[in-house]
Coordinates of C-alpha atoms and ligand atoms in Angstrom, one line a residue:
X1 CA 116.4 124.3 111.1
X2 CA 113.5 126.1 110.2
X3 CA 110.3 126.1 112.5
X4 CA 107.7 124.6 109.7
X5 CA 110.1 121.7 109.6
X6 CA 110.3 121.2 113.6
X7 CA 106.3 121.5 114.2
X8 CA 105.8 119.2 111.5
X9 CA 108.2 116.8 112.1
X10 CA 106.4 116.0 115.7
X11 CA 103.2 116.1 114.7
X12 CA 103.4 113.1 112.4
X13 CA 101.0 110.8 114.1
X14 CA 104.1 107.8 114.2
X15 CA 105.8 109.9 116.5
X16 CA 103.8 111.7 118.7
X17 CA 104.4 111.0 122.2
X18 CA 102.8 107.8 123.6
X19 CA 99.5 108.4 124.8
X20 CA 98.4 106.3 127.5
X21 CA 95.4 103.6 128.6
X22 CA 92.6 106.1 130.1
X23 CA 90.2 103.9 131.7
X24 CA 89.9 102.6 135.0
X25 CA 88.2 99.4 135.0
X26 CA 87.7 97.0 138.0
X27 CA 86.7 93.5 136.7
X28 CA 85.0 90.6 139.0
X29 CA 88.2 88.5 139.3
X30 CA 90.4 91.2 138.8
X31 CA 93.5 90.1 140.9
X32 CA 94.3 93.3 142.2
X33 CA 97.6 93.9 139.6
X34 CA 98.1 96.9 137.0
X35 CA 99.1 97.7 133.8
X36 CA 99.8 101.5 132.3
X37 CA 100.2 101.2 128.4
X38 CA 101.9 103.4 126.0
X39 CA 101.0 102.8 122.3
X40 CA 103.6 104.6 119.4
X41 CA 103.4 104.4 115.7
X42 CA 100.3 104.1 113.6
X43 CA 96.3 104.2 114.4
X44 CA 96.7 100.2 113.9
X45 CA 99.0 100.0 117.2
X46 CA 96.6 101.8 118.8
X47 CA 94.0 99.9 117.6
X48 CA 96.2 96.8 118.8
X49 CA 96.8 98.5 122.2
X50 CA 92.8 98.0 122.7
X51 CA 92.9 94.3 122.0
X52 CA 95.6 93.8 124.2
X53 CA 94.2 95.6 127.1
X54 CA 90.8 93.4 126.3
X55 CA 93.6 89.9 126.7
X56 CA 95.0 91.8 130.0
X57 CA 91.1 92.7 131.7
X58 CA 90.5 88.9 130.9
X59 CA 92.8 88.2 133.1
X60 CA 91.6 90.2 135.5
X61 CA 94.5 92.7 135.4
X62 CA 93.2 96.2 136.0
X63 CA 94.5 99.1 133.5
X64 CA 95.9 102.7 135.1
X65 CA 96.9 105.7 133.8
X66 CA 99.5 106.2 136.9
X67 CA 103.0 104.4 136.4
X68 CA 103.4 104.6 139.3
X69 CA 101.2 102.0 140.5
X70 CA 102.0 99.7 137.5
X71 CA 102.4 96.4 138.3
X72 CA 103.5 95.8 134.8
X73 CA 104.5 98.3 131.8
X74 CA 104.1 97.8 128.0
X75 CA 105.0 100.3 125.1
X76 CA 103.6 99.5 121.8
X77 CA 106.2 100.2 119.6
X78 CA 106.6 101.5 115.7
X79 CA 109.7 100.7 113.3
X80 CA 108.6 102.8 110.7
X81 CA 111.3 105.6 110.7
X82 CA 114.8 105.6 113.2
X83 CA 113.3 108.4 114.8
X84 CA 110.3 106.4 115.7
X85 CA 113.1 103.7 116.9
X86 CA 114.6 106.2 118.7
X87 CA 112.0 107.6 120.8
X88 CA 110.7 104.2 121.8
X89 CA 114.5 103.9 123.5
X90 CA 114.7 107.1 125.1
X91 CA 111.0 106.1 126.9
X92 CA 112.8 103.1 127.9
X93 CA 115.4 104.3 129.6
X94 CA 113.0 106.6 131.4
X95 CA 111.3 103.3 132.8
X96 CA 114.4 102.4 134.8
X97 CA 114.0 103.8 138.0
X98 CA 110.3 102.4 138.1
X99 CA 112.3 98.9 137.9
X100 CA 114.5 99.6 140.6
X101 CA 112.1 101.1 143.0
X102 CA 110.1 97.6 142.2
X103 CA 112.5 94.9 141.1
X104 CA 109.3 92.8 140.3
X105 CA 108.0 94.9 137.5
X106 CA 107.3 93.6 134.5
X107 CA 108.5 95.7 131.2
X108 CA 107.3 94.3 128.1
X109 CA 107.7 95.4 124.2
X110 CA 105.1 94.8 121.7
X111 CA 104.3 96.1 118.0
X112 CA 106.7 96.5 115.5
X113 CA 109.9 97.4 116.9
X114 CA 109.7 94.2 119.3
X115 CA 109.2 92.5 115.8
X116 CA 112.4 93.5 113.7
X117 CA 114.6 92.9 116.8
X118 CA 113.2 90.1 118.4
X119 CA 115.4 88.6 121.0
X120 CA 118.0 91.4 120.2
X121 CA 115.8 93.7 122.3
X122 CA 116.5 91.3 125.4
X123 CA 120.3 92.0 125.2
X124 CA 120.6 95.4 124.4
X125 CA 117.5 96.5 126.8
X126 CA 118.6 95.0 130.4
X127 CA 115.2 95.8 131.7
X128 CA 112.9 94.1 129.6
X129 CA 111.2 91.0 130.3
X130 CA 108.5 90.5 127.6
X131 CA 109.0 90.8 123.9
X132 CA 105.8 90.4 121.7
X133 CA 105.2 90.8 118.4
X134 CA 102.1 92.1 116.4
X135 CA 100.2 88.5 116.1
X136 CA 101.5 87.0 119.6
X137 CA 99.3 89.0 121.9
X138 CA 96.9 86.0 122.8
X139 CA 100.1 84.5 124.1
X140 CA 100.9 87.6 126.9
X141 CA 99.3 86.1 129.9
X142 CA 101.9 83.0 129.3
X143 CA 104.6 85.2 128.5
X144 CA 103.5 87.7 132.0
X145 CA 103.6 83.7 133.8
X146 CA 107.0 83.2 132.5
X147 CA 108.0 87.3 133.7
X148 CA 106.6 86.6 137.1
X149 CA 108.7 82.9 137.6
X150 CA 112.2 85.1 136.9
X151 CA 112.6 84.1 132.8
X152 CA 112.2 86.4 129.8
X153 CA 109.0 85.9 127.6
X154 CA 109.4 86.3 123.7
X155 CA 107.1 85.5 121.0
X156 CA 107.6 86.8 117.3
X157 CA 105.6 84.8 116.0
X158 CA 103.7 86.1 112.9
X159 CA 100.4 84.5 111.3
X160 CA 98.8 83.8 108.4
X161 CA 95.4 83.5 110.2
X162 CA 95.5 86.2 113.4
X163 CA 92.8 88.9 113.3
X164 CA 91.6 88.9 116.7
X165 CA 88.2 88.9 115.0
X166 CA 86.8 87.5 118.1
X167 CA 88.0 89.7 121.0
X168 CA 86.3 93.2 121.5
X169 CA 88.6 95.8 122.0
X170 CA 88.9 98.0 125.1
X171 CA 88.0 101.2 123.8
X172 CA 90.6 103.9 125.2
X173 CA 89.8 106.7 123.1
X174 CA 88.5 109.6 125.5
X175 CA 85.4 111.1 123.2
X176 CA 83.5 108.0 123.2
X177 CA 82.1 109.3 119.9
X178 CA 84.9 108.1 116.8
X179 CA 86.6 104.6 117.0
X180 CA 88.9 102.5 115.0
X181 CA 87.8 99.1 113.6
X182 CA 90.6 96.9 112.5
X183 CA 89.3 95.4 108.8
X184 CA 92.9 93.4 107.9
X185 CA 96.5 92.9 108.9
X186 CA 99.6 92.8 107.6
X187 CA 100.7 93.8 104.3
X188 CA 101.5 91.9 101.4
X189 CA 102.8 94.8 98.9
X190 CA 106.8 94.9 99.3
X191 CA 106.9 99.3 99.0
X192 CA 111.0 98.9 99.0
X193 CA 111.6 101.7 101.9
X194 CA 109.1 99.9 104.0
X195 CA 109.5 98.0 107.3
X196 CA 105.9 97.1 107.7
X197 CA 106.0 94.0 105.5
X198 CA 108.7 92.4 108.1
X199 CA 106.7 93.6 111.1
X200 CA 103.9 93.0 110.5
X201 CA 103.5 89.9 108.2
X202 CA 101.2 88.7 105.1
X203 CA 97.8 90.7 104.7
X204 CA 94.7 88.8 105.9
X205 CA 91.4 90.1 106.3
X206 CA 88.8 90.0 109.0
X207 CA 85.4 88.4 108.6
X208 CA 83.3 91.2 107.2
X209 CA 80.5 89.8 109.8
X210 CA 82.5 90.5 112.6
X211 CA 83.0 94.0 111.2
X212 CA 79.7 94.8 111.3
X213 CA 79.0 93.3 114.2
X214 CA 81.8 95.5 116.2
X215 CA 80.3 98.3 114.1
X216 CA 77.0 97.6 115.2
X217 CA 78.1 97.2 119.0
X218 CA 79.3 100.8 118.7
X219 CA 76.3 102.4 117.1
X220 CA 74.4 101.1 120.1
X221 CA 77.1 102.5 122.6
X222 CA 76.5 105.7 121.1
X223 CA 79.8 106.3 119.4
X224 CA 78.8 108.2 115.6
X225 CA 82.0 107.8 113.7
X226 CA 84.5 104.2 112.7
X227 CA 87.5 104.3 110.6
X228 CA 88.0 101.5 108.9
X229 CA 91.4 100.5 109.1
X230 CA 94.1 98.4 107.2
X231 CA 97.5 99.1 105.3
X232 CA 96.0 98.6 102.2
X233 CA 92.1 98.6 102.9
X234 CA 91.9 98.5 99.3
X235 CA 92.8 95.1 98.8
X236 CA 90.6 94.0 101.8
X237 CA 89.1 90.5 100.4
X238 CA 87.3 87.9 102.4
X239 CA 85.3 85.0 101.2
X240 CA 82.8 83.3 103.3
X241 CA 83.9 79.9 104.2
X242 CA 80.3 78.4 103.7
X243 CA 79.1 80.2 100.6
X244 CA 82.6 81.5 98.8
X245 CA 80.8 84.3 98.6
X246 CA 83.7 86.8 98.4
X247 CA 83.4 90.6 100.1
X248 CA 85.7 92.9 98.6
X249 CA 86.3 96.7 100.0
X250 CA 83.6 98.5 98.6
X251 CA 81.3 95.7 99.5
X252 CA 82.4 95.7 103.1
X253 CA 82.2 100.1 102.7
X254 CA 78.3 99.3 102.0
X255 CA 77.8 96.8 104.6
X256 CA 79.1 99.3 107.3
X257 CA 77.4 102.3 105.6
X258 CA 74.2 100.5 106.1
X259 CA 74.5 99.9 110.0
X260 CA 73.2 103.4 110.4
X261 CA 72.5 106.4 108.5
X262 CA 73.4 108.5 111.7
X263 CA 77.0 106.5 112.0
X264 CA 79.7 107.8 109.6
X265 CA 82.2 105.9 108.3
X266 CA 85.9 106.8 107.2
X267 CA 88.6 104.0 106.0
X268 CA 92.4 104.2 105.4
X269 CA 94.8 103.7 103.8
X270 CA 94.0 103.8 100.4
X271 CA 96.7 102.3 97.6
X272 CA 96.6 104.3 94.4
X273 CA 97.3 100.8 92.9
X274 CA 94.5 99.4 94.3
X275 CA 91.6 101.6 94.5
X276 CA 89.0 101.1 92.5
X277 CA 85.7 102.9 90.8
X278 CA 83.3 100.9 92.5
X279 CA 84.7 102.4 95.9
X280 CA 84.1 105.6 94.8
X281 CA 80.8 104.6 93.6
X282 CA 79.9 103.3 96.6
X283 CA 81.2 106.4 98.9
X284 CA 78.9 108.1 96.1
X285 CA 76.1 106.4 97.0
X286 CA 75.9 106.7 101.0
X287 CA 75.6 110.0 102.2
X288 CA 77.5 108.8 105.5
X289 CA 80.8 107.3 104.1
X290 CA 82.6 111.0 104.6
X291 CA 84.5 112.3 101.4
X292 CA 88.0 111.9 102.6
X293 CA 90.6 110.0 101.1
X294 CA 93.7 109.3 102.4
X295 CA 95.7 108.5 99.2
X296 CA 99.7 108.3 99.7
X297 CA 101.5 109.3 96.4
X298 CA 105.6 108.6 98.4
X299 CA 107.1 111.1 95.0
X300 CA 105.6 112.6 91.9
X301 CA 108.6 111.3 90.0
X302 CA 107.8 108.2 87.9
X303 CA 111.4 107.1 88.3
X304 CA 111.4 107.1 91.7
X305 CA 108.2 105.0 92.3
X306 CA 109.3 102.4 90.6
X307 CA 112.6 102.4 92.4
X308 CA 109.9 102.7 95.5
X309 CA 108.2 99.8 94.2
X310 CA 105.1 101.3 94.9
X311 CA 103.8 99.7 91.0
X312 CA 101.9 103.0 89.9
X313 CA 103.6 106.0 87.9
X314 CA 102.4 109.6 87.6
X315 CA 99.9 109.1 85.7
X316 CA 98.1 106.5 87.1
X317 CA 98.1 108.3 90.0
X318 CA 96.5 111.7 88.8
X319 CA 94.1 109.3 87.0
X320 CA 93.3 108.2 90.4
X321 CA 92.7 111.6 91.6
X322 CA 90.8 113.0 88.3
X323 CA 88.7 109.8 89.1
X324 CA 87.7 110.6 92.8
X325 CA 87.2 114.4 91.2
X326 CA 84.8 112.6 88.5
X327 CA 82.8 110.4 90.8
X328 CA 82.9 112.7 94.4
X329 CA 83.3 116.0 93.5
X330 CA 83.0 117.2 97.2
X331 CA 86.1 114.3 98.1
X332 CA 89.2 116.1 100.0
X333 CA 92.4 114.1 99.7
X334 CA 95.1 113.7 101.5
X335 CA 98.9 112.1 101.0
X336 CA 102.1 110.4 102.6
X337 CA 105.1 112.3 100.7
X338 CA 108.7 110.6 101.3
X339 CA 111.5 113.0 100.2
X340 CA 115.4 112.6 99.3
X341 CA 114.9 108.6 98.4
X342 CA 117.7 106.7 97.0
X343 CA 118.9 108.8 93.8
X344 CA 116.4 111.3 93.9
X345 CA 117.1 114.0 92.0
X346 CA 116.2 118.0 92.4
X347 CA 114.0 117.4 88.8
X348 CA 112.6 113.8 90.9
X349 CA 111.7 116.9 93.5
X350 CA 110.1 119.4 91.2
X351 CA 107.6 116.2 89.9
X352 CA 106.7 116.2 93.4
X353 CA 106.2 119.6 94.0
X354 CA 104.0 119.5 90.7
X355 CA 101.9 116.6 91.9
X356 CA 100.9 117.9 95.4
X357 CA 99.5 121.1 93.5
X358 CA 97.9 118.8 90.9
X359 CA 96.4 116.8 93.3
X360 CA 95.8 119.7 95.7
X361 CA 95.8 117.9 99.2
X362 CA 94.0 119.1 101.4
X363 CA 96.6 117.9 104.0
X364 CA 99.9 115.6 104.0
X365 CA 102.4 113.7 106.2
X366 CA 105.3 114.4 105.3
X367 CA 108.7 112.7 106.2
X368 CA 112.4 112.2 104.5
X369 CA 113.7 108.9 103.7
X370 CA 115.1 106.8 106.5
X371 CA 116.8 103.6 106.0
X372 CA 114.9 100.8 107.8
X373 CA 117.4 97.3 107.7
X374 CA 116.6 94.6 105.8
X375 CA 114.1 96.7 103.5
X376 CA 114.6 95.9 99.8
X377 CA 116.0 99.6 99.0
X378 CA 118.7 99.1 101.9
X379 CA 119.8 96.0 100.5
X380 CA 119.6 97.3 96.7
X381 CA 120.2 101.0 96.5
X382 CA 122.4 103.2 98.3
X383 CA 121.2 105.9 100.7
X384 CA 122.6 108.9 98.8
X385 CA 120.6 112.3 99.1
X386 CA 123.1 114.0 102.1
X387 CA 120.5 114.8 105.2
X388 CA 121.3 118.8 104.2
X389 CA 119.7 117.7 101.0
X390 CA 116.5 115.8 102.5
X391 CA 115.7 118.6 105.1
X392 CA 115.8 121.1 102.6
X393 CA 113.8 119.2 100.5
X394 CA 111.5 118.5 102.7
X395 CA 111.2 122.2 104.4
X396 CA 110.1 123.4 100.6
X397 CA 107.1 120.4 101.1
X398 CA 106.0 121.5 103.8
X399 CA 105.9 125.0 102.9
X400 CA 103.9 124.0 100.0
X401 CA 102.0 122.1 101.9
X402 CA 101.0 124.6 104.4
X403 CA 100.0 126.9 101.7
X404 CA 97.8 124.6 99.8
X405 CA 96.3 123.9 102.7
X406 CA 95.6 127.3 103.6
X407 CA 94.4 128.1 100.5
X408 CA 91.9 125.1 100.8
X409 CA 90.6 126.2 104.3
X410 CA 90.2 130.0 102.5
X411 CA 88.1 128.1 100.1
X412 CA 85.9 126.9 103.1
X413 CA 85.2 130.3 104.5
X414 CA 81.1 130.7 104.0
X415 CA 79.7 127.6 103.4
X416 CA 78.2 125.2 105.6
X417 CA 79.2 121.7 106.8
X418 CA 77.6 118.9 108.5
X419 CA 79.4 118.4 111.7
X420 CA 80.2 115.5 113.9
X421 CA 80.4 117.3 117.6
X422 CA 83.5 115.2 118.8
X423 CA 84.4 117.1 122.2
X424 CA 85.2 120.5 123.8
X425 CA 87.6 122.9 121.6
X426 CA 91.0 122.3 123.2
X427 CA 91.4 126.0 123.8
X428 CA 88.4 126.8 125.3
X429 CA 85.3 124.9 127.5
X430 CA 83.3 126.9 125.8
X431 CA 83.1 126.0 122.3
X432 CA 83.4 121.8 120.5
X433 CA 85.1 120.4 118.0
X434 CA 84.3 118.4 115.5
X435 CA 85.0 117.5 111.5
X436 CA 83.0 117.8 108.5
X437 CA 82.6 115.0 106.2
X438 CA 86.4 115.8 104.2
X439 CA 87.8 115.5 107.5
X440 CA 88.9 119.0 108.6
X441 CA 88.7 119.8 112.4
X442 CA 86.2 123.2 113.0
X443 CA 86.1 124.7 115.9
X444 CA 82.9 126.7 117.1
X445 CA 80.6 128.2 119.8
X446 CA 78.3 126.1 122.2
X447 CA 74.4 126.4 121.5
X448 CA 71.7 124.7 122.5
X449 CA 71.5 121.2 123.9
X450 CA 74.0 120.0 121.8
X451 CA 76.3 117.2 122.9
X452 CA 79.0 115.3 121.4
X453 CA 78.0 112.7 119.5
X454 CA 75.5 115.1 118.3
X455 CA 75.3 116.3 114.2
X456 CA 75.0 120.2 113.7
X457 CA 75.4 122.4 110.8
X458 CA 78.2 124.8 111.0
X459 CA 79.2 127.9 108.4
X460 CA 82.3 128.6 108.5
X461 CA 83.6 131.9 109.4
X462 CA 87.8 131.8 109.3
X463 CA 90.5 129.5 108.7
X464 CA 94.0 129.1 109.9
X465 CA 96.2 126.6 107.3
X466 CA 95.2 124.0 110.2
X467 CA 91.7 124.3 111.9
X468 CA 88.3 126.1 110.5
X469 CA 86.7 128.1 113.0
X470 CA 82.1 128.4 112.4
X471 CA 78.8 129.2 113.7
X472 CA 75.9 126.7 114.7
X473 CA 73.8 127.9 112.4
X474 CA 71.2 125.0 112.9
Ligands
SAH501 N1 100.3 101.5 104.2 C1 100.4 102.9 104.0 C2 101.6 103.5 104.8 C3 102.0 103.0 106.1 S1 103.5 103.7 106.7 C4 100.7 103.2 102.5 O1 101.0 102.3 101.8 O2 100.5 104.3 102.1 C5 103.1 105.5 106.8 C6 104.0 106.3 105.9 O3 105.3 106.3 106.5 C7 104.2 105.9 104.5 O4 103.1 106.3 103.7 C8 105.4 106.6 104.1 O5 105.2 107.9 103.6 C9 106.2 106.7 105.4 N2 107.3 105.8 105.5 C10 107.3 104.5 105.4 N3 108.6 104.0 105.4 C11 109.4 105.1 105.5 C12 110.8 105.3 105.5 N4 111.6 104.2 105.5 N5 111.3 106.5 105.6 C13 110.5 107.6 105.7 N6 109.1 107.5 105.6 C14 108.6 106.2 105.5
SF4_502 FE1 104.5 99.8 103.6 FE2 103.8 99.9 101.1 FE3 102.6 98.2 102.7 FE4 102.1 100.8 102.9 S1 101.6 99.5 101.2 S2 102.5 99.3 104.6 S3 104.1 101.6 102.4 S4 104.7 98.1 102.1
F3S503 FE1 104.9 101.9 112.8 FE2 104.2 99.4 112.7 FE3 102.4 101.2 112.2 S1 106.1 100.2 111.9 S2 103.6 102.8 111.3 S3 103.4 100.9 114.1 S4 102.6 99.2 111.3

């Protein structure tokens, strides 16, 4: 296998190692018991991981970062791809010996893979005591009651209502300077490969009040940076139960913009179907809604995205893209690309190829088709491009990938950004990290007073095909 295809394969963000809870917290009527949390899968389980830990402190249950001391252990798990399945069981079985060392643990699965398998997950994992699903996490502290009297705890229970609009999340992210605000759930659009319509229910949308409100609480905490998040946060849609007064997505975009000119604001994921001119317009309008978009295209082949179900073609979406061009000249996008789907051919390929240069991302997942069960491709079409096939395929993305992304960090070299100081470079104490406004990490030197959380202008002075390296220059 080549090495392009390895390195990318485990740096798609569904599959990267679990990270765990980093705070330690003692709460007033904290009764002296533990959890360590490991969150898999997409930004929203991590986004759910913080709720959950906010349900667990309520309880007075303390968060570590030590399994060791764990009183109790969750993994937040993602469906999305077997691989992702896979990893979630290998961690697992790595959580035995913690449960015979301490008969009295308490394991518990929650997100999407405890979802799809439900009460499955009781019988073919011995060890685990808890299974909750995406919507049931209000429930854990009766399902831990049920755990600590001897009986296994499930709830799959998915809503039509849940948003946890009401509980403020525990933020674990370690800069203290970007965070993740959770605008909707679910997802009501039926993209035949995908497992996210069964895991995670019907779309709903948060109140746009408490948005802002959590938005607002972060300003003041000093963090400079949300991401507005959803499945489709196009089709975010909320109407006031006192007025109808309805806020759609680029109305909720403005609201947020407006909490701060000093707080930037990102959003995905963003539905080709779905996104509309007056978003643009409105990331035209406010200097602090960064020009990013995140704009999954699945296949360039026309054919195939109707067999995806994804209800666009080609065209509509390099409409889409000559649009954002139009509006946000400065915009970088970026894209999801599924390779070897059901029938897909090597011309299905080529219009893929095509499209990525077209559209010119500035970056892309990239991932070939796995069967999920009991998506609408497994039941009607038959898995047929041979793995050889797919990883080949998908080897000749990512090499064009890599090269259009180099090509677009070349492009870079000499001009200046606006950057969001985020942290210290990864490599080095001595110089931060940040992005600029289309999302692309730069590293430079230390100067000044500067702190995270602080704006600088950088100019760029090299680029690999992943990271931008600059100078302070004010
Ligand atoms: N809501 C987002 C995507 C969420 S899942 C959207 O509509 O774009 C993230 C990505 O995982 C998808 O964009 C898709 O590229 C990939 N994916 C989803 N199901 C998959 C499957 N069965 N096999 C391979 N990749 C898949
Ligand atoms: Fe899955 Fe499609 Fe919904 Fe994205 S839009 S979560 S790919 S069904
Ligand atoms: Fe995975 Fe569930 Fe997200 S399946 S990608 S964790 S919505």
């Amino acid at each position: 296998m080549d090495s392009n295809l390895t390195q990318h394969q485990e740096l798609l963000p569904e599959e990267l190692q679990g990270s765990a809870v980093n705070l330690d917290l003692t709460l007033p009527g904290s009764t002296g018991r533990k959890f360590y949390i490991e969150s898999y899968g997409c930004q929203m389980n991590f986004s759910d991981s913080e709720i959950v830990a906010s349900i667990l402190a309520q309880e007075g249950i303390q968060s570590t970062r030590n399994i060791e001391e764990a009183d109790m252990i969750f993994i937040n798990t993602c469906s999305i791809r077997e691989k992702a399945e896979d990893s979630v069981r290998k961690r697992l079985k790595e959580f035995k010996p913690f449960k015979k060392n301490k008969p009295e643990l308490v394991v518990g699965v929650l997100g999407c893979m405890a979802e799809r398998l439900k009460a499955k997950f009781l019988e073919q994992e011995q060890l685990v005591d808890i299974v909750a699903g995406p919507d049931s996490y209000r429930d854990l502290p009766n399902l831990l009651k049920k755990a600590d009297d001897g009986d296994k705890g499930v709830n799959v229970f998915l809503s039509r209502e849940e948003t946890y609009a009401d509980i403020a999340p525990m933020r674990l992210d370690e800069n203290g300077v970007t965070a993740f605000i959770s605008i909707m759930r679910g997802c009501d659009n039926m993209c035949s490969f995908c497992v996210v319509p069964f895991t995670r229910g019907r779309e709903r949308s948060r109140s746009s009040y408490t948005i802002v409100a959590e938005a607002e609480d972060l300003y003041l905490r000093g963090y400079r940076e949300v991401t507005l998040l959803g499945q489709n946060v196009d089709s975010y849609k909320w109407v006031n139960p006192e007025t109808n007064e309805l806020t759609n997505f680029a109305h909720l975009l403005e609201m947020v913009a407006k909490v701060n000119p000093q707080l930037r604001v990102r959003f995905s994921t963003s539905h080709p179907k779905d996104i509309t001119d007056e978003v643009l317009y409105t990331m035209a309008k406010y200097n602090n809604i960064c020009n990013y978009i995140h704009l999954p295209v699945q296949s360039g082949s026309s054919r195939i995205l109707e067999l995806m179900n994804r209800t666009y073609d080609r065209e509509w979406y390099l409409d889409r893209v000559s649009a954002i061009h139009k509006i946000i000249p400065e915009c970088a996008i970026s894209s999801d690309i599924i390779t070897g789907f059901c029938t897909e051919t090597e011309e299905d390929h080529r219009e893929t190829l095509s499209i990525m240069e077209l559209a010119n991302y500035s970056m892309s997942y990239m991932f070939f088709y796995s069967e999920r069960p009991g998506t609408p491709a497994a039941k009607k079409y038959k898995d047929d491009v041979s793995l050889e096939i797919k990883k080949e395929r998908l080897n000749e993305i990512i090499r064009l990938q890599n090269r259009l992304s180099h090509h677009h960090n070349q492009a870079d070299i000499g001009k200046t950004f606006e950057v969001l100081i985020e942290g210290n470079s990864k490599r080095s104490e001595d110089m931060f990290k940040g992005r600029n406004s289309q999302n692309k990490m730069i590293v430079f030197n230390k100067k000044g007073n500067y702190q995270p959380g602080d704006y600088v202008t950088v100019k760029v002075d090299s680029a690999s095909s992943a990271t931008l390296h600059g100078t302070i220059t004010a």
